[in-house]
XYZ file of C-alpha atoms in Angstrom:
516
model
C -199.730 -195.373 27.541
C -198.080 -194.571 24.173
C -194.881 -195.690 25.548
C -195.392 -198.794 26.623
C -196.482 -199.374 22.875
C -194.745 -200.716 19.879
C -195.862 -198.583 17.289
C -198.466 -196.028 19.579
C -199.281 -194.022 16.012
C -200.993 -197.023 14.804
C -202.945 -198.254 17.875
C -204.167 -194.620 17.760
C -205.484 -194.582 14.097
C -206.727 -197.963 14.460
C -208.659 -196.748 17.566
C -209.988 -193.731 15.653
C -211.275 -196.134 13.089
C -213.197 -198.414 15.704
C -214.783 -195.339 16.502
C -215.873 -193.906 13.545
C -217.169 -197.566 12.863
C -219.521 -197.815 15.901
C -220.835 -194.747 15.579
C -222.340 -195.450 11.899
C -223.875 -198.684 13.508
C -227.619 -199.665 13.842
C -227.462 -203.020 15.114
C -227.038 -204.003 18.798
C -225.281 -207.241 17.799
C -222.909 -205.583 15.689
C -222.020 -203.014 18.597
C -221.541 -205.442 20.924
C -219.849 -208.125 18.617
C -217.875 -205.338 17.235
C -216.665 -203.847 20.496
C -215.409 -207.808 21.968
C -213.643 -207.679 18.514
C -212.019 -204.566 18.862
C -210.658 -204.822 22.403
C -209.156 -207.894 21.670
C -207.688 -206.975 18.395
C -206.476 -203.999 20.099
C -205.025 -205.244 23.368
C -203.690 -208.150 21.577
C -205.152 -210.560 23.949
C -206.992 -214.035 23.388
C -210.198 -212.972 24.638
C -212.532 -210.152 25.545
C -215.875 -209.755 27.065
C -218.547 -207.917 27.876
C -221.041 -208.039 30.346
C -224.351 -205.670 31.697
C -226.601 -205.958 33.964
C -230.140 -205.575 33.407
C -233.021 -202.985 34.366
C -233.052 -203.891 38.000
C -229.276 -204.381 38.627
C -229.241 -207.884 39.961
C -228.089 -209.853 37.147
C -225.000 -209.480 35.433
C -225.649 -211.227 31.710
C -222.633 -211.835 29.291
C -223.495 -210.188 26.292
C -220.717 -211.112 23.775
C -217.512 -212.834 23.477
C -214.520 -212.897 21.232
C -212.464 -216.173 21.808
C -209.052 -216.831 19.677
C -210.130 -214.713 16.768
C -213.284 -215.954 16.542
C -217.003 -214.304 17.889
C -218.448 -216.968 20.452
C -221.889 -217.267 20.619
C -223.752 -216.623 24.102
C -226.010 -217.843 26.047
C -229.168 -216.014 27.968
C -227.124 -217.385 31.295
C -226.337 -214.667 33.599
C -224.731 -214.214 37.124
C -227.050 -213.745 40.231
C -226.033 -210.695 42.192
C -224.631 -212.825 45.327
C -221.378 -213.606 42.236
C -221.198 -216.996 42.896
C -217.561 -218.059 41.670
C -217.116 -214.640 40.080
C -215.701 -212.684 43.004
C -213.398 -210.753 40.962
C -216.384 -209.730 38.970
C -218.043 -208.544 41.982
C -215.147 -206.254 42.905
C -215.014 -204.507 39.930
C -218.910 -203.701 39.183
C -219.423 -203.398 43.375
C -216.291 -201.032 43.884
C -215.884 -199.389 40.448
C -212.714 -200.255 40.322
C -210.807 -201.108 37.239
C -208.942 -204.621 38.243
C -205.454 -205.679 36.487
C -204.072 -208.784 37.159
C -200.785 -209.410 35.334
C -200.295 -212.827 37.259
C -203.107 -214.480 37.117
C -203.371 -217.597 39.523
C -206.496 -220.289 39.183
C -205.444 -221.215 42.596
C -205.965 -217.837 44.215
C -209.222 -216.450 41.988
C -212.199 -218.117 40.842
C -212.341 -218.067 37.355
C -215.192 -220.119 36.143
C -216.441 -216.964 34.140
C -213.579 -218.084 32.173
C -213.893 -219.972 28.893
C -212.403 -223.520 29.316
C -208.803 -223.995 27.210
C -206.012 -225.905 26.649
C -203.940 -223.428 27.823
C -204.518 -222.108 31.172
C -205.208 -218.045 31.589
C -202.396 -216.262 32.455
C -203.560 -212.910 32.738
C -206.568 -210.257 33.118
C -208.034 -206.937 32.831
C -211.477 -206.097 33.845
C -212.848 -202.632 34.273
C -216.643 -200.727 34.676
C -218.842 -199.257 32.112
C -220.907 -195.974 32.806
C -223.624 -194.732 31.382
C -223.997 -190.804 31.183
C -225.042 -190.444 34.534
C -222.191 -191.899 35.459
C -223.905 -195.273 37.117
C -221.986 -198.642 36.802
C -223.577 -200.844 34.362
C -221.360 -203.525 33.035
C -218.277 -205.017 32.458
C -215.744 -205.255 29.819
C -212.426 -208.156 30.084
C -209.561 -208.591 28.204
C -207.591 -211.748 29.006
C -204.923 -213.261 27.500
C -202.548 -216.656 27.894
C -199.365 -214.885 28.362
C -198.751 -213.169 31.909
C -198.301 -209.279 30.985
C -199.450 -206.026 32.524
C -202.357 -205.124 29.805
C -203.166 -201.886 32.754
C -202.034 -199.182 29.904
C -205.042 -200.249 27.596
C -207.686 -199.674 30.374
C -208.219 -195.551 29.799
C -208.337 -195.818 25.599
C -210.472 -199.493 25.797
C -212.718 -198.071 28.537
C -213.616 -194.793 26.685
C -214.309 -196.728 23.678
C -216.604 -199.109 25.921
C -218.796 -196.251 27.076
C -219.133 -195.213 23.643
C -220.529 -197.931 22.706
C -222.783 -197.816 25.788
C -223.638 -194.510 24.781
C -224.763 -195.888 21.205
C -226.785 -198.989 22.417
C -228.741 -196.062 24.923
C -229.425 -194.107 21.790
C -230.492 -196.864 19.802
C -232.944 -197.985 22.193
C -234.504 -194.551 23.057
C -235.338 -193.861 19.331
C -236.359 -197.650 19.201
C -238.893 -197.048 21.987
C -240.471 -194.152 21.373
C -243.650 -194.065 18.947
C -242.975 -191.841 15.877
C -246.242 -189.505 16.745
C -245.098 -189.207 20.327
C -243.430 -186.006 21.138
C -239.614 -186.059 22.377
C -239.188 -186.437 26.314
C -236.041 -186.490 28.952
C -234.772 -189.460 30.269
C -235.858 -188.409 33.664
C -239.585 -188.795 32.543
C -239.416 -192.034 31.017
C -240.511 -195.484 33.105
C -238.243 -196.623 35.553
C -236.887 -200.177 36.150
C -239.526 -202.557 37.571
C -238.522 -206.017 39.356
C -238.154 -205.115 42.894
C -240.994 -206.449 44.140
C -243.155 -203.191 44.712
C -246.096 -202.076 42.594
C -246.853 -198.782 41.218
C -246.255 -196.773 38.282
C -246.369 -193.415 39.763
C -243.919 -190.664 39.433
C -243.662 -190.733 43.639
C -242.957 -194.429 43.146
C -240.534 -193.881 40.229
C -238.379 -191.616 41.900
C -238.211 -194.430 44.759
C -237.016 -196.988 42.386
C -234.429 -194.942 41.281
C -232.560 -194.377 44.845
C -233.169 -198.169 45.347
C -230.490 -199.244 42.384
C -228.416 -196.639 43.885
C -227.905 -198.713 46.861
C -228.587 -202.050 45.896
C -224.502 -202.990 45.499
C -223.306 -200.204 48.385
C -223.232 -201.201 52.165
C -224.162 -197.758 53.032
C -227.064 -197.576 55.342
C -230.112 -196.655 54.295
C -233.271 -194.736 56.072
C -236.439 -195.182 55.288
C -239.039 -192.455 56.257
C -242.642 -192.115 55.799
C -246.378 -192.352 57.006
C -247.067 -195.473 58.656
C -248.580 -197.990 56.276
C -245.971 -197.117 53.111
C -244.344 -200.158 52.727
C -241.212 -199.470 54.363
C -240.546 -203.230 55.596
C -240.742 -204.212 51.537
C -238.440 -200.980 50.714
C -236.091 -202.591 52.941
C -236.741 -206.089 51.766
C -236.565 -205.164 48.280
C -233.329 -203.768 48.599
C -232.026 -206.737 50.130
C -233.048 -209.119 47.789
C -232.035 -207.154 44.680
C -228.467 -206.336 46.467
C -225.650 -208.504 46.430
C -225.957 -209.751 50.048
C -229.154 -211.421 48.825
C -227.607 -215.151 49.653
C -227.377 -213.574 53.244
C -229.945 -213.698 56.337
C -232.420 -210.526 56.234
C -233.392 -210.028 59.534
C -236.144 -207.525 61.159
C -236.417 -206.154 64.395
C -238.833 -203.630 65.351
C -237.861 -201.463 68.555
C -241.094 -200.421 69.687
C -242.249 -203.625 70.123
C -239.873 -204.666 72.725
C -239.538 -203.381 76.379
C -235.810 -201.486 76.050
C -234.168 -203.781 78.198
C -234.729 -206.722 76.339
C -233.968 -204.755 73.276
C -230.048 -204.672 73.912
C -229.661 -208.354 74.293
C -231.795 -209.420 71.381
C -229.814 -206.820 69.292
C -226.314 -207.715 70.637
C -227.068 -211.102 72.527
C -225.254 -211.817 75.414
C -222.799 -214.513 77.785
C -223.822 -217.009 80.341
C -224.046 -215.413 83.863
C -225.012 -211.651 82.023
C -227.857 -211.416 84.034
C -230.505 -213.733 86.212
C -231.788 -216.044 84.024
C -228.529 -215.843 81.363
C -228.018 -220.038 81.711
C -226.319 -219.882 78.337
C -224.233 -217.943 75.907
C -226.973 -216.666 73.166
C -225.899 -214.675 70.074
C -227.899 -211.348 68.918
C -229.901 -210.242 65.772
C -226.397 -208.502 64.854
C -225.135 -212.009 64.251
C -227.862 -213.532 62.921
C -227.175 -210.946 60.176
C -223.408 -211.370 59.792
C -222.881 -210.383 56.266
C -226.848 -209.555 55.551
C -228.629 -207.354 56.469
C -230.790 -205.771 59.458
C -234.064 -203.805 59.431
C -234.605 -201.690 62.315
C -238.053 -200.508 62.151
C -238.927 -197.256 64.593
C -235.804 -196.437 65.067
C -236.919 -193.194 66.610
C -237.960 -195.348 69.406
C -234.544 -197.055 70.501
C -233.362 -195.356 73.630
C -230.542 -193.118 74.051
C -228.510 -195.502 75.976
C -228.303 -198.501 73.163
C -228.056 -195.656 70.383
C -224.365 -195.557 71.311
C -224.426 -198.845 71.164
C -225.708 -199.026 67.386
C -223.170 -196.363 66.490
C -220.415 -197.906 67.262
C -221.232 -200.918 65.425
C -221.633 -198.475 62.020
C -218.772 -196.745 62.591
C -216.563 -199.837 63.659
C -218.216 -203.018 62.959
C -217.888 -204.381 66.360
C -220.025 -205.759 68.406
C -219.957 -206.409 72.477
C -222.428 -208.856 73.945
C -224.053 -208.172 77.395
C -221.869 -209.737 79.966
C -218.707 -209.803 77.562
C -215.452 -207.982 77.570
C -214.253 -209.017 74.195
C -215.849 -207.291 70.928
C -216.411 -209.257 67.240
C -216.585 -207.910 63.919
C -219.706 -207.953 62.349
C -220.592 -207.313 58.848
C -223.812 -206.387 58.913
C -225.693 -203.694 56.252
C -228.414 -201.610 58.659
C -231.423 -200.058 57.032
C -233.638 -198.196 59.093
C -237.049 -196.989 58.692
C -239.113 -194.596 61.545
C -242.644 -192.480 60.677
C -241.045 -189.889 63.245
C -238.980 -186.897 62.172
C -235.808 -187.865 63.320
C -234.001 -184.546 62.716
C -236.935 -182.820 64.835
C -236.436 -185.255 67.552
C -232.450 -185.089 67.303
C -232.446 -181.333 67.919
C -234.648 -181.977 71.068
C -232.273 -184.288 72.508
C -235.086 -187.040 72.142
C -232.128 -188.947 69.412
C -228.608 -188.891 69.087
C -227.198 -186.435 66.683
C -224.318 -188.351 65.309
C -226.381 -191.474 64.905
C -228.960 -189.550 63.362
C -226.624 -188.249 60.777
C -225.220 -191.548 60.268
C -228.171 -193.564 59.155
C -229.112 -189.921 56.697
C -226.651 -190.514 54.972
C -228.673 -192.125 52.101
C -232.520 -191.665 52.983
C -235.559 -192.531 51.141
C -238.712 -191.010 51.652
C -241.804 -193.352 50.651
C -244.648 -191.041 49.285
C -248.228 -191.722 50.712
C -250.854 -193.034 49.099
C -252.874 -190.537 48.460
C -249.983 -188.687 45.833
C -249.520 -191.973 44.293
C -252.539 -191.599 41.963
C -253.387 -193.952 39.430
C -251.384 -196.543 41.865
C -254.437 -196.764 44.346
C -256.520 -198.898 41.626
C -253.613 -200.797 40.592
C -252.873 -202.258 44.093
C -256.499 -202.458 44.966
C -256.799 -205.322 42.101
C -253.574 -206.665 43.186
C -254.928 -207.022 46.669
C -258.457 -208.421 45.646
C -256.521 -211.505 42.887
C -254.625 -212.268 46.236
C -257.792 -212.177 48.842
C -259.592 -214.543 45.880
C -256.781 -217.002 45.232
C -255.850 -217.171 48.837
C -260.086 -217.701 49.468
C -259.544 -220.247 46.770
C -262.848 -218.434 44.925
C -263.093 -216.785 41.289
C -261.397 -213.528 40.341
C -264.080 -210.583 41.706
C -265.572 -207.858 39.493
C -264.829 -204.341 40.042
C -267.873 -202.016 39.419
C -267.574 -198.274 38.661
C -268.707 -196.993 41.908
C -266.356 -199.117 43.668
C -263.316 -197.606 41.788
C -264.279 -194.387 42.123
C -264.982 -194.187 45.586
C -261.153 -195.590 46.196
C -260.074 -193.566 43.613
C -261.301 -190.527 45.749
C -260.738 -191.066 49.285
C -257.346 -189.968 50.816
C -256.498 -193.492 52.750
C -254.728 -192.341 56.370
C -253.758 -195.564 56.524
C -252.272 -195.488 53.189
C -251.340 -198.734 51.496
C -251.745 -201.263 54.565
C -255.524 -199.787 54.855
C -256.081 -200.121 51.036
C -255.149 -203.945 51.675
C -257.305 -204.320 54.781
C -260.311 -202.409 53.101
C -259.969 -204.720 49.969
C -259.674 -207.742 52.208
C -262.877 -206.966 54.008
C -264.502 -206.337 50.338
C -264.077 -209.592 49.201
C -265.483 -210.985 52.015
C -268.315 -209.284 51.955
C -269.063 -209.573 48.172
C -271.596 -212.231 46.686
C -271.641 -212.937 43.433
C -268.295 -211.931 42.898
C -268.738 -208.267 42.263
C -267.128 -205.543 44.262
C -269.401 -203.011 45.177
C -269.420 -199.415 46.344
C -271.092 -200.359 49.452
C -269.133 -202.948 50.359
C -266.422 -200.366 51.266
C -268.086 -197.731 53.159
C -265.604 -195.269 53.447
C -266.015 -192.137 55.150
C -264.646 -188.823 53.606
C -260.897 -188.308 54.682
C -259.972 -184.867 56.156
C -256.446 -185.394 54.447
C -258.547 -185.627 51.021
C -260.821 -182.425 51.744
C -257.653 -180.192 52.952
C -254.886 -181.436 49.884
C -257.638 -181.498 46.997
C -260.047 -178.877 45.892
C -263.760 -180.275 44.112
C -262.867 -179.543 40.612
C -258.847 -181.588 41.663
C -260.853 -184.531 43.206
C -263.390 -184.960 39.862
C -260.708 -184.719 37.845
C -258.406 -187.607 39.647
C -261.718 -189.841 40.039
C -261.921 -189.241 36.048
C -258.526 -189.934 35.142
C -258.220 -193.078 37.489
C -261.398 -194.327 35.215
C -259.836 -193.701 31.778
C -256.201 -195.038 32.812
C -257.957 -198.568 33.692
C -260.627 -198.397 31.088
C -257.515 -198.178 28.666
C -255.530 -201.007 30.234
C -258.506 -203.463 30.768
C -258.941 -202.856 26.490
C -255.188 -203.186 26.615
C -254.537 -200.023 25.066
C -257.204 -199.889 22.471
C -258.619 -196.295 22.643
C -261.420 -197.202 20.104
C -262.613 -199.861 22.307
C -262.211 -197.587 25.450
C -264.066 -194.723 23.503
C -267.109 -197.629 22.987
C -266.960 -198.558 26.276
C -267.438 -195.328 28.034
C -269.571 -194.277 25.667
C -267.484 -191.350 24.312
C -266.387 -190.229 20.257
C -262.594 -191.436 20.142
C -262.011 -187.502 19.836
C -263.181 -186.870 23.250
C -261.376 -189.162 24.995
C -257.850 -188.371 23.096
C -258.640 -185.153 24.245
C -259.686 -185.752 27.974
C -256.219 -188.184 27.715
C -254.255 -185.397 26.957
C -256.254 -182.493 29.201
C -255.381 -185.443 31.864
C -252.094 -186.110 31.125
C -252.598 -190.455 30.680
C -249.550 -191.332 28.497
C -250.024 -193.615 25.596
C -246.372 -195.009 26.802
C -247.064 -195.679 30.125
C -250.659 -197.845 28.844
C -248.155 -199.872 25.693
C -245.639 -200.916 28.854
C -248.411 -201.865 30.368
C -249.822 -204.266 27.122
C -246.394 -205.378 26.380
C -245.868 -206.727 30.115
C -249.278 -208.758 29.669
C -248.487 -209.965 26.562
C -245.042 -211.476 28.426
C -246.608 -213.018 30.959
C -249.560 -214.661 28.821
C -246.630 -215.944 26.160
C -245.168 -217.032 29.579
């Protein structure tokens, strides 16, 4: 790097002195004005800037600018995750890879990310910022009118990026944590919401975080899980989020087809194929070129069109029925099955190499009964929907009602919860959910996983955690309303474990959408 310099001795004290800089800073508009400044003053270029995506990874936002020695200001515009006109952008944040183009051609590359000049853009450097776990999370360009190879700065300019990363991550941990509230890991604090699924769990946490893993990968993805989990909006979720979201999603369950149909609905197939075949009729595979399919129950796709299925993730081709000839397909597969493939593999009942082909990235969904305080929060999410789609007046929940949901163990898991609430409202008069208007028998999986004194103490806790959000938070007014000293109920909080954090994200997202 240093010898491709002019005077290397005082880029490197000037970079030392950016440093030192950002890391007395307490303002997030003077990092990230101050970081567009410094790459540009550094590289020598025309402009710089710097992009990140937000929480849930499908929108990539410029943050700041710095255009001919000057700090632009920025709009809230951002780009969609499907990088309309901003290809090159997409390459960079989608394959980590740091892209130099000395040459810069508006013919070639779209460049409408570009601020408009009199003098065209000759050349370009964009790379990928990490956060400490290593995870892609924006962008930083240097561009300048001139065509040169700027590739030397990208090591020095990209450390000093992440730096700044690193201080805007600091910044906001210390900014959102309560001074009384005791220190905690990153691991344990909320994860990003926006994909379409509800639940605050830690079960449903964890799944959140593999799902911006894979959002901008093409690797394949298996879901597993009880029936009844939500794998279908797993799969839909990660989809919409991803950057094929422009594309066709496309679901096809294989139990619910005889298995000789299956093959030509999956791969389609030419005139003459078979009796009946009077024209040429492309497959699902197609339907999905450059989206995605969702094969639900895998586990029951026979042998015979596994090999079939592998070939197409190992190759990308695809052979209709009747057909000689193959075609590329780019298709993204995500599978879900209840059945333990692995089991089922060794027992010759599912191909082995297919098997560990759609492994390679699985997600287990958690069932509903270890979701906790989740059960409540969908069961009112389910009830608003039965009401508005009845076109009737939001129901009441009563106490009984919540807590015999709160301690029954759902088989079914979340696809009973919905039918159960469904029924409920119908059944209801004067808008008031009832505990007899749900009936439910005690579930074995309840009695076996959770002792008496386990089972009290969740029906307890799921009462104080929406107590606390219905007062938004207030623990005064919860104390009043349950009848307890506010000393008791701090206490049964913390014997509990209800975080005060977890019931502010929860006031702060209803004060959004009531500004909204």
């Amino acid at each position: 790097m240093f010898a491709r310099m002019a005077d290397p001795l005082r880029y490197a004290q000037a970079l030392l002195e950016r440093y030192a800089l950002f890391a007395g800073m307490t303002s997030r508009d003077r990092l990230l004005g101050g970081l567009v400044e410094a790459v540009a003053v550094l590289s020598e270029s025309q402009l710089s800037q710097l992009y990140l995506l937000d929480e849930t990874h499908t929108r990539l936002t410029l943050c700041a600018e710095y255009c001919d020695g000057t700090l632009q200001p920025v709009s809230s515009a951002s780009v969609p995750s499907d990088y309309t006109d901003a290809h090159l952008l997409q390459y960079c944040l989608c394959q980590d890879q740091t892209l130099s183009l000395a040459s810069l051609e508006s013919s070639l590359f779209a460049t409408d990310f570009l601020p408009a000049t009199s003098n065209p853009w000759r050349s370009l450097l964009c790379l990928p910022l990490k956060n400490d776990q290593g995870h892609v999370i924006g962008l930083l360009l240097w561009a300048n009118q001139r065509a040169l190879d700027m590739q030397h700065y990208s090591d020095s300019l990209g450390h000093l990026g992440n730096f700044v990363v690193a201080q805007l991550q600091l910044l906001q941990n210390l900014r959102a944590r309560p001074i009384d509230e005791p220190q905690t890991s990153l691991a344990t604090k909320a994860m990003p919401r926006g994909y379409g699924l509800i639940g605050d769990s830690p079960p449903m946490r964890a799944v959140y975080q593999l799902i911006g893993k894979v959002l901008h990968t093409p690797v394949s993805v298996l879901l597993t899980g009880e029936t009844g989990t939500g794998k279908e909006l797993v799969a839909r979720a990660i989809h919409d989020c991803g950057s094929r979201r422009s594309q066709n999603f496309v679901v096809q369950n294989c139990a619910s087809i005889p298995d000789n149909l299956l093959e030509s609905e999956l791969f389609g197939y030419r005139k003459g194929a078979f009796s009946g075949a009077d024209s040429d009729r492309p497959g699902l595979f197609d339907a999905a070129d450059g989206g995605t399919l969702f094969l639900d129950e895998i586990g029951d796709m026979p042998l015979s069109l596994q090999a079939k299925l592998l070939r197409v993730l190992q190759e990308g081709e695809v052979r209709p029925l009747g057909s000689m000839q193959t075609h590329k397909v780019n298709v993204r597969i995500i599978a879900a099955t209840h059945c333990d493939l692995r089991a089922q593999a060794e027992r010759g009942l599912f191909r082995e190499d297919l098997f560990y082909r759609l492994a390679s990235f699985p997600i287990e969904l958690p069932p509903l009964r270890d979701r906790g305080d989740d059960i409540l929060h969908l069961a009112r999410h389910f009830a608003a929907n039965a009401c508005a789609f009845l076109d009737r007046p939001a129901c009441r929940w009563t106490d009984p009602a919540l807590e015999q949901l709160a301690g029954y163990g759902f088989p079914g898991n979340v696809r009973e919860l919905k039918g159960l609430v469904e029924r409920a409202v119908l059944l209801c008069e004067g808008n008031e959910l009832l505990a007899e208007h749900f009936n439910l028998e005690a579930s074995p999986t309840s009695n076996v996983r959770l002792s008496l004194r386990e089972r009290m103490e969740r029906v307890e806790r799921n009462l104080l955690v929406d107590c606390l959000r219905k007062n938004l938070g207030n623990q005064t007014s919860a104390a009043n309303e349950l009848g307890l000293p506010r000393r008791t109920l701090l206490y049964r909080m913390q014997r509990l474990n209800i975080s005060p954090a977890e019931l502010k994200l929860a006031r702060e997202k209803l004060h959004a959408q009531s500004a909204t």
